[in-house]
Amino acid sequence: MFGGQAPAAVVRGMVTRDQLWKGLIEDFFPQLLDFFAPDLAQQADLTRIEFLDQELDQLAPDDVGRNRRVDKLVKLLLADGKETMLLVHLEVQGYPDKEFPLRMFTYAYRIFDRYGVMVEALAILTDDRKNFRPEAFEVHNVLSRLQYDFTIYKLLDKPRETFVDNRNPFAQALLIAQDSIGRKRSDKALLSQKIRLYRRLFELGYSKVEIEKIGGFIKYYTRFSEPEMNAIFDKSITELTKKEEGMGIIERIQNAYKQAGIEQGKQEGIQLGKQEGIQLGKQEGKLEGELSGRINSLARFLLTSAAKGQTSKELAEVFQLPLTLVRKLQKGHTFTQEEVHQWVVKLNSRKQH
């Protein structure tokens, strides 16, 4: 165990950032689409994804510095049976490039010329220059005018909260990349940061395979100045992994979702209960709010891969909910506030008897 394997692009020797991003795109493309283009993700058949790497190499503009960027062309089949293409362009290192809009346009017209499809284009910018925002290519003369607009995602603009509690693997990768923008840390501080990010993967309930892939991204994206720090990191991650894997299922779920849902949901529920308490009575309103919080926490948990294989009885014990209620949630039932109120009345009645 060496602190997580790098994604699909691991090679012998130096692992570069462009390799890490390419591997992450290949390993988690449905999640990438859901993060950056949720509307497109809903229209696409994500079981039929085709990466057109060789085709893109033939279409790529002839320029220097291609090791400082990542380009992926993906063919998608939409729900209506039509095909479309998505060009994902990611600037790995920030550098002045006045030809960037032209390069995006060159891709677009070459793809259109080859396939007859107007490509969906997304440019992810990880640089540290606030004023670098190329969003269009434009040329014109006396009688003609051409403008090509494309979507950019400027990582520097986004608040950290956008990524911290987002379980999408790409959100965690972007958090790692954002933490490295314009910052130089000591090896000791960097070690603490990497271990903290790795531990967060367990807290968010990722599967073992997901942790290995994103863990590789954490390990290689920002490097220690002293190579021997890698061994210290590997040892720390090995110990952390053994500790997490040694937990029983109840202990694991409690640990993973203590911060991510249960406590937060309870506090939100208490506030909701206090508002409803004007009509329902303060004590009853508080109980109703707490129950709403636990229901919401379990509902969020059931959307994650960590919920797979867990029995209704185990979930009822962890989230302190009646077994019948848990089973309804597992079947996709959405509880109204009136139903929550009825459950509180029923539970209170049981306590009194």
Short mmCIF file of C-alpha atoms in Angstrom, two decimals:
data_model
loop_
_atom_site.label_atom_id
_atom_site.label_comp_id
_atom_site.label_asym_id
_atom_site.label_seq_id
_atom_site.Cartn_x
_atom_site.Cartn_y
_atom_site.Cartn_z
CA MET A 1 0.00 0.00 0.00
CA PHE A 2 1.58 3.32 -1.03
CA GLY A 3 -1.08 5.84 -0.14
CA GLY A 4 -3.44 5.10 -3.00
CA GLN A 5 -2.72 4.24 -6.60
CA ALA A 6 -2.73 6.96 -9.20
CA PRO A 7 -5.69 6.87 -11.61
CA ALA A 8 -5.62 5.08 -14.97
CA ALA A 9 -2.62 7.09 -16.17
CA VAL A 10 0.02 5.71 -13.75
CA VAL A 11 3.33 5.08 -15.47
CA ARG A 12 6.77 4.15 -14.27
CA GLY A 13 8.77 7.08 -13.00
CA MET A 14 7.38 10.60 -12.67
CA VAL A 15 3.60 10.91 -12.60
CA THR A 16 2.66 14.26 -14.12
CA ARG A 17 -0.39 16.35 -13.41
CA ASP A 18 -1.74 15.94 -16.91
CA GLN A 19 -1.56 12.15 -16.46
CA LEU A 20 -3.43 12.43 -13.17
CA TRP A 21 -6.20 14.53 -14.71
CA LYS A 22 -6.50 12.26 -17.76
CA GLY A 23 -6.80 9.22 -15.51
CA LEU A 24 -9.39 10.91 -13.34
CA ILE A 25 -11.50 11.90 -16.36
CA GLU A 26 -11.41 8.31 -17.65
CA ASP A 27 -12.16 6.76 -14.26
CA PHE A 28 -14.93 9.17 -13.24
CA PHE A 29 -16.37 10.60 -16.43
CA PRO A 30 -20.07 10.21 -15.44
CA GLN A 31 -19.31 12.06 -12.22
CA LEU A 32 -17.43 14.76 -14.15
CA LEU A 33 -20.45 15.29 -16.36
CA ASP A 34 -22.79 15.38 -13.38
CA PHE A 35 -20.61 17.99 -11.65
CA PHE A 36 -19.98 20.36 -14.56
CA ALA A 37 -23.02 19.78 -16.79
CA PRO A 38 -25.87 18.13 -14.83
CA ASP A 39 -28.43 18.94 -17.54
CA LEU A 40 -26.33 17.17 -20.16
CA ALA A 41 -25.72 14.26 -17.75
CA GLN A 42 -29.47 13.73 -17.43
CA GLN A 43 -29.88 13.56 -21.20
CA ALA A 44 -26.94 11.22 -21.84
CA ASP A 45 -26.77 7.44 -21.65
CA LEU A 46 -23.79 7.19 -19.29
CA THR A 47 -23.44 3.46 -19.91
CA ARG A 48 -22.37 4.19 -23.50
CA ILE A 49 -19.35 6.47 -23.35
CA GLU A 50 -16.64 6.42 -25.99
CA PHE A 51 -13.31 8.24 -25.62
CA LEU A 52 -11.95 9.38 -28.98
CA ASP A 53 -8.28 9.81 -28.05
CA GLN A 54 -6.79 8.80 -31.39
CA GLU A 55 -9.30 10.88 -33.31
CA LEU A 56 -8.58 13.90 -31.14
CA ASP A 57 -4.83 13.55 -31.72
CA GLN A 58 -5.47 13.90 -35.43
CA LEU A 59 -7.63 16.99 -34.90
CA ALA A 60 -5.44 18.73 -32.31
CA PRO A 61 -3.94 22.11 -33.20
CA ASP A 62 -0.20 21.99 -33.83
CA ASP A 63 1.30 23.97 -30.96
CA VAL A 64 3.78 23.72 -28.16
CA GLY A 65 3.16 23.11 -24.49
CA ARG A 66 0.65 20.28 -24.90
CA ASN A 67 2.07 18.61 -21.79
CA ARG A 68 0.61 21.52 -19.83
CA ARG A 69 -2.97 20.79 -20.75
CA VAL A 70 -5.41 17.90 -20.92
CA ASP A 71 -7.81 17.37 -23.82
CA LYS A 72 -10.48 14.68 -23.96
CA LEU A 73 -13.07 14.17 -26.68
CA VAL A 74 -16.00 12.00 -25.67
CA LYS A 75 -18.86 10.68 -27.78
CA LEU A 76 -22.20 10.56 -25.97
CA LEU A 77 -25.53 9.02 -26.91
CA LEU A 78 -28.50 11.12 -25.84
CA ALA A 79 -31.87 9.85 -24.66
CA ASP A 80 -33.50 10.86 -27.96
CA GLY A 81 -31.08 8.63 -29.89
CA LYS A 82 -28.93 11.45 -31.22
CA GLU A 83 -25.17 11.57 -30.77
CA THR A 84 -23.23 14.51 -29.41
CA MET A 85 -19.64 15.13 -28.42
CA LEU A 86 -18.09 16.77 -25.38
CA LEU A 87 -14.63 18.34 -25.49
CA VAL A 88 -13.09 18.63 -22.04
CA HIS A 89 -10.07 20.95 -22.01
CA LEU A 90 -8.15 21.38 -18.77
CA GLU A 91 -5.25 23.79 -18.31
CA VAL A 92 -2.87 21.94 -15.98
CA GLN A 93 -0.47 24.82 -15.38
CA GLY A 94 -1.22 28.52 -15.68
CA TYR A 95 0.77 30.33 -18.31
CA PRO A 96 0.14 33.35 -20.60
CA ASP A 97 -1.48 32.04 -23.76
CA LYS A 98 -3.15 34.53 -26.03
CA GLU A 99 -3.84 31.73 -28.53
CA PHE A 100 -6.12 29.85 -26.13
CA PRO A 101 -9.44 31.01 -27.70
CA LEU A 102 -8.12 30.21 -31.18
CA ARG A 103 -7.15 26.71 -30.04
CA MET A 104 -10.66 26.09 -28.69
CA PHE A 105 -12.19 27.33 -31.96
CA THR A 106 -9.82 25.19 -34.01
CA TYR A 107 -10.96 22.11 -32.12
CA ALA A 108 -14.61 23.07 -32.63
CA TYR A 109 -14.49 23.62 -36.38
CA ARG A 110 -12.31 20.55 -37.01
CA ILE A 111 -14.69 18.36 -35.00
CA PHE A 112 -17.66 19.85 -36.87
CA ASP A 113 -15.92 19.31 -40.19
CA ARG A 114 -15.12 15.68 -39.35
CA TYR A 115 -18.33 14.61 -37.59
CA GLY A 116 -20.93 17.24 -38.46
CA VAL A 117 -21.57 17.85 -34.75
CA MET A 118 -21.37 21.09 -32.81
CA VAL A 119 -19.17 20.03 -29.91
CA GLU A 120 -20.07 20.78 -26.30
CA ALA A 121 -16.92 22.51 -24.99
CA LEU A 122 -15.80 22.90 -21.38
CA ALA A 123 -12.50 24.53 -20.38
CA ILE A 124 -11.37 23.98 -16.78
CA LEU A 125 -8.81 26.56 -15.69
CA THR A 126 -6.57 25.77 -12.70
CA ASP A 127 -4.24 28.77 -13.04
CA ASP A 128 -3.62 31.53 -10.47
CA ARG A 129 -4.29 34.52 -12.74
CA LYS A 130 -7.48 36.34 -11.78
CA ASN A 131 -7.80 38.18 -15.08
CA PHE A 132 -7.26 35.22 -17.38
CA ARG A 133 -10.81 34.45 -18.57
CA PRO A 134 -10.85 33.44 -22.24
CA GLU A 135 -14.49 32.70 -23.04
CA ALA A 136 -14.76 33.37 -26.77
CA PHE A 137 -12.94 33.50 -30.07
CA GLU A 138 -13.89 36.38 -32.35
CA VAL A 139 -12.80 37.59 -35.81
CA HIS A 140 -14.43 40.09 -38.11
CA ASN A 141 -13.87 42.28 -41.11
CA VAL A 142 -16.04 44.70 -43.05
CA LEU A 143 -18.68 42.27 -44.29
CA SER A 144 -18.35 39.28 -41.96
CA ARG A 145 -18.16 38.48 -38.28
CA LEU A 146 -17.55 35.21 -36.44
CA GLN A 147 -17.79 34.58 -32.68
CA TYR A 148 -17.37 31.22 -30.95
CA ASP A 149 -18.33 31.08 -27.25
CA PHE A 150 -17.36 28.25 -24.93
CA THR A 151 -17.85 27.51 -21.25
CA ILE A 152 -15.03 28.00 -18.75
CA TYR A 153 -14.79 26.83 -15.15
CA LYS A 154 -12.37 29.08 -13.29
CA LEU A 155 -11.23 27.15 -10.22
CA LEU A 156 -9.79 30.26 -8.57
CA ASP A 157 -13.27 31.83 -8.44
CA LYS A 158 -14.98 29.06 -6.54
CA PRO A 159 -15.44 29.14 -2.75
CA ARG A 160 -13.86 26.20 -0.97
CA GLU A 161 -17.27 25.21 0.41
CA THR A 162 -18.26 24.24 -3.13
CA PHE A 163 -16.07 21.14 -2.83
CA VAL A 164 -15.55 20.25 0.85
CA ASP A 165 -18.76 18.29 1.52
CA ASN A 166 -19.51 17.37 -2.08
CA ARG A 167 -19.17 13.62 -2.50
CA ASN A 168 -18.55 13.82 -6.24
CA PRO A 169 -14.97 12.60 -6.87
CA PHE A 170 -14.33 15.56 -9.14
CA ALA A 171 -15.25 17.95 -6.34
CA GLN A 172 -12.53 16.39 -4.19
CA ALA A 173 -10.00 16.55 -7.03
CA LEU A 174 -10.82 20.23 -7.57
CA LEU A 175 -10.41 20.85 -3.84
CA ILE A 176 -6.94 19.30 -3.99
CA ALA A 177 -6.05 21.42 -7.04
CA GLN A 178 -7.46 24.60 -5.52
CA ASP A 179 -5.47 24.11 -2.31
CA SER A 180 -2.30 24.08 -4.39
CA ILE A 181 -2.95 27.31 -6.32
CA GLY A 182 -0.37 29.94 -5.49
CA ARG A 183 0.61 28.28 -2.22
CA LYS A 184 3.94 26.96 -1.04
CA ARG A 185 3.78 24.84 2.09
CA SER A 186 6.49 23.26 4.15
CA ASP A 187 6.74 19.49 3.81
CA LYS A 188 5.33 19.13 7.33
CA ALA A 189 2.27 21.26 6.52
CA LEU A 190 1.82 19.48 3.20
CA LEU A 191 1.94 16.09 4.92
CA SER A 192 -0.79 17.14 7.36
CA GLN A 193 -2.92 18.46 4.51
CA LYS A 194 -2.58 15.28 2.45
CA ILE A 195 -3.47 13.03 5.38
CA ARG A 196 -6.44 15.24 6.22
CA LEU A 197 -7.70 15.05 2.62
CA TYR A 198 -7.21 11.29 2.53
CA ARG A 199 -9.10 10.81 5.80
CA ARG A 200 -11.92 12.89 4.35
CA LEU A 201 -12.42 10.25 1.66
CA PHE A 202 -13.39 7.74 4.36
CA GLU A 203 -15.65 10.28 6.05
CA LEU A 204 -17.51 10.85 2.78
CA GLY A 205 -18.11 7.13 2.38
CA TYR A 206 -16.14 6.38 -0.78
CA SER A 207 -15.63 2.77 -1.84
CA LYS A 208 -12.19 1.16 -1.54
CA VAL A 209 -11.59 1.48 -5.29
CA GLU A 210 -12.62 5.14 -5.29
CA ILE A 211 -10.33 5.86 -2.34
CA GLU A 212 -7.37 4.24 -4.11
CA LYS A 213 -7.90 6.30 -7.25
CA ILE A 214 -8.53 9.65 -5.59
CA GLY A 215 -5.84 8.84 -3.03
CA GLY A 216 -3.33 8.54 -5.86
CA PHE A 217 -4.37 12.00 -7.01
CA ILE A 218 -3.76 13.35 -3.49
CA LYS A 219 -0.35 11.72 -3.29
CA TYR A 220 1.05 12.86 -6.64
CA TYR A 221 -0.67 16.18 -7.40
CA THR A 222 1.46 18.27 -5.03
CA ARG A 223 4.93 16.95 -4.33
CA PHE A 224 7.13 17.08 -1.27
CA SER A 225 10.41 18.93 -1.62
CA GLU A 226 12.15 16.08 0.22
CA PRO A 227 11.46 12.68 -1.45
CA GLU A 228 11.79 10.78 1.85
CA MET A 229 8.52 12.43 2.98
CA ASN A 230 6.71 10.08 0.59
CA ALA A 231 7.62 7.11 2.77
CA ILE A 232 6.24 8.90 5.84
CA PHE A 233 3.04 9.67 3.94
CA ASP A 234 2.71 6.05 2.75
CA LYS A 235 3.15 4.75 6.29
CA SER A 236 0.56 7.17 7.66
CA ILE A 237 -1.96 6.21 4.98
CA THR A 238 -1.36 2.49 5.51
CA GLU A 239 -2.10 2.92 9.23
CA LEU A 240 -5.16 5.06 8.51
CA THR A 241 -6.49 2.51 6.00
CA LYS A 242 -6.01 -0.41 8.38
CA LYS A 243 -7.84 1.50 11.09
CA GLU A 244 -10.76 2.33 8.82
CA GLU A 245 -10.99 -1.15 7.30
CA GLY A 246 -10.89 -2.71 10.75
CA MET A 247 -14.07 -0.97 11.85
CA GLY A 248 -17.33 -2.85 12.19
CA ILE A 249 -20.13 -1.71 9.93
CA ILE A 250 -21.97 0.21 12.65
CA GLU A 251 -18.82 2.00 13.79
CA ARG A 252 -17.87 2.81 10.19
CA ILE A 253 -21.19 4.40 9.31
CA GLN A 254 -21.26 6.39 12.53
CA ASN A 255 -17.75 7.67 11.91
CA ALA A 256 -18.31 8.45 8.24
CA TYR A 257 -21.50 10.42 8.69
CA LYS A 258 -21.07 12.06 12.05
CA GLN A 259 -19.99 15.29 10.36
CA ALA A 260 -21.48 14.71 6.92
CA GLY A 261 -25.11 14.33 7.87
CA ILE A 262 -26.33 13.10 11.22
CA GLU A 263 -25.31 15.97 13.46
CA GLN A 264 -25.90 18.59 10.80
CA GLY A 265 -29.29 17.14 10.02
CA LYS A 266 -30.20 17.02 13.67
CA GLN A 267 -29.33 20.67 14.19
CA GLU A 268 -31.23 21.66 11.07
CA GLY A 269 -34.13 19.58 12.27
CA ILE A 270 -34.10 21.19 15.70
CA GLN A 271 -34.33 24.61 14.09
CA LEU A 272 -37.20 23.41 11.91
CA GLY A 273 -38.85 21.93 14.94
CA LYS A 274 -38.53 25.18 16.85
CA GLN A 275 -40.29 27.02 14.06
CA GLU A 276 -43.09 24.45 13.98
CA GLY A 277 -43.15 24.44 17.74
CA ILE A 278 -45.31 27.56 17.86
CA GLN A 279 -48.23 25.44 16.70
CA LEU A 280 -47.19 21.97 17.83
CA GLY A 281 -45.76 22.80 21.22
CA LYS A 282 -42.10 23.42 21.94
CA GLN A 283 -41.19 19.93 23.11
CA GLU A 284 -43.13 18.16 20.40
CA GLY A 285 -41.71 20.56 17.81
CA LYS A 286 -38.17 19.81 18.92
CA LEU A 287 -38.77 16.04 18.69
CA GLU A 288 -40.30 16.47 15.25
CA GLY A 289 -37.31 18.50 14.14
CA GLU A 290 -34.84 15.91 15.41
CA LEU A 291 -36.73 13.14 13.62
CA SER A 292 -36.74 15.18 10.40
CA GLY A 293 -33.00 15.62 10.76
CA ARG A 294 -32.38 11.88 11.13
CA ILE A 295 -34.68 11.10 8.20
CA ASN A 296 -32.87 13.61 5.99
CA SER A 297 -29.49 12.24 7.07
CA LEU A 298 -30.46 8.67 6.21
CA ALA A 299 -31.97 9.79 2.89
CA ARG A 300 -28.65 11.43 1.96
CA PHE A 301 -26.70 8.38 3.11
CA LEU A 302 -28.81 6.04 0.97
CA LEU A 303 -27.65 7.94 -2.13
CA THR A 304 -24.02 6.97 -1.50
CA SER A 305 -22.14 3.78 -2.36
CA ALA A 306 -21.43 3.24 1.35
CA ALA A 307 -25.11 2.34 1.85
CA LYS A 308 -24.91 -0.68 -0.45
CA GLY A 309 -25.17 -3.97 1.40
CA GLN A 310 -26.31 -2.44 4.69
CA THR A 311 -29.37 -4.04 6.27
CA SER A 312 -32.44 -2.14 7.39
CA LYS A 313 -31.74 -3.21 10.96
CA GLU A 314 -28.18 -1.83 10.89
CA LEU A 315 -29.34 1.49 9.45
CA ALA A 316 -32.15 1.75 12.00
CA GLU A 317 -29.63 1.29 14.81
CA VAL A 318 -27.15 3.83 13.47
CA PHE A 319 -29.65 6.54 12.58
CA GLN A 320 -31.93 5.83 15.58
CA LEU A 321 -35.04 5.41 13.45
CA PRO A 322 -37.92 2.90 13.54
CA LEU A 323 -37.32 -0.10 11.31
CA THR A 324 -40.57 0.43 9.38
CA LEU A 325 -39.57 4.01 8.61
CA VAL A 326 -36.09 2.92 7.42
CA ARG A 327 -37.59 0.36 5.05
CA LYS A 328 -39.86 3.01 3.53
CA LEU A 329 -36.86 5.26 2.93
CA GLN A 330 -34.99 2.39 1.27
CA LYS A 331 -37.90 2.04 -1.14
CA GLY A 332 -37.61 5.71 -2.07
CA HIS A 333 -40.50 7.09 -0.02
CA THR A 334 -40.38 10.84 0.67
CA PHE A 335 -41.85 11.87 4.01
CA THR A 336 -44.01 14.97 4.28
CA GLN A 337 -43.92 17.13 7.39
CA GLU A 338 -47.36 15.81 8.32
CA GLU A 339 -46.09 12.22 8.17
CA VAL A 340 -43.13 13.15 10.38
CA HIS A 341 -45.57 14.71 12.86
CA GLN A 342 -47.66 11.54 12.88
CA TRP A 343 -44.56 9.47 13.61
CA VAL A 344 -43.67 11.73 16.54
CA VAL A 345 -47.17 11.30 17.95
CA LYS A 346 -46.92 7.53 17.50
CA LEU A 347 -43.49 7.33 19.16
CA ASN A 348 -44.61 9.50 22.07
CA SER A 349 -47.61 7.26 22.53
CA ARG A 350 -45.37 4.19 22.71
CA LYS A 351 -43.18 5.85 25.34
CA GLN A 352 -46.17 6.67 27.51
CA HIS A 353 -47.34 3.07 27.43
#
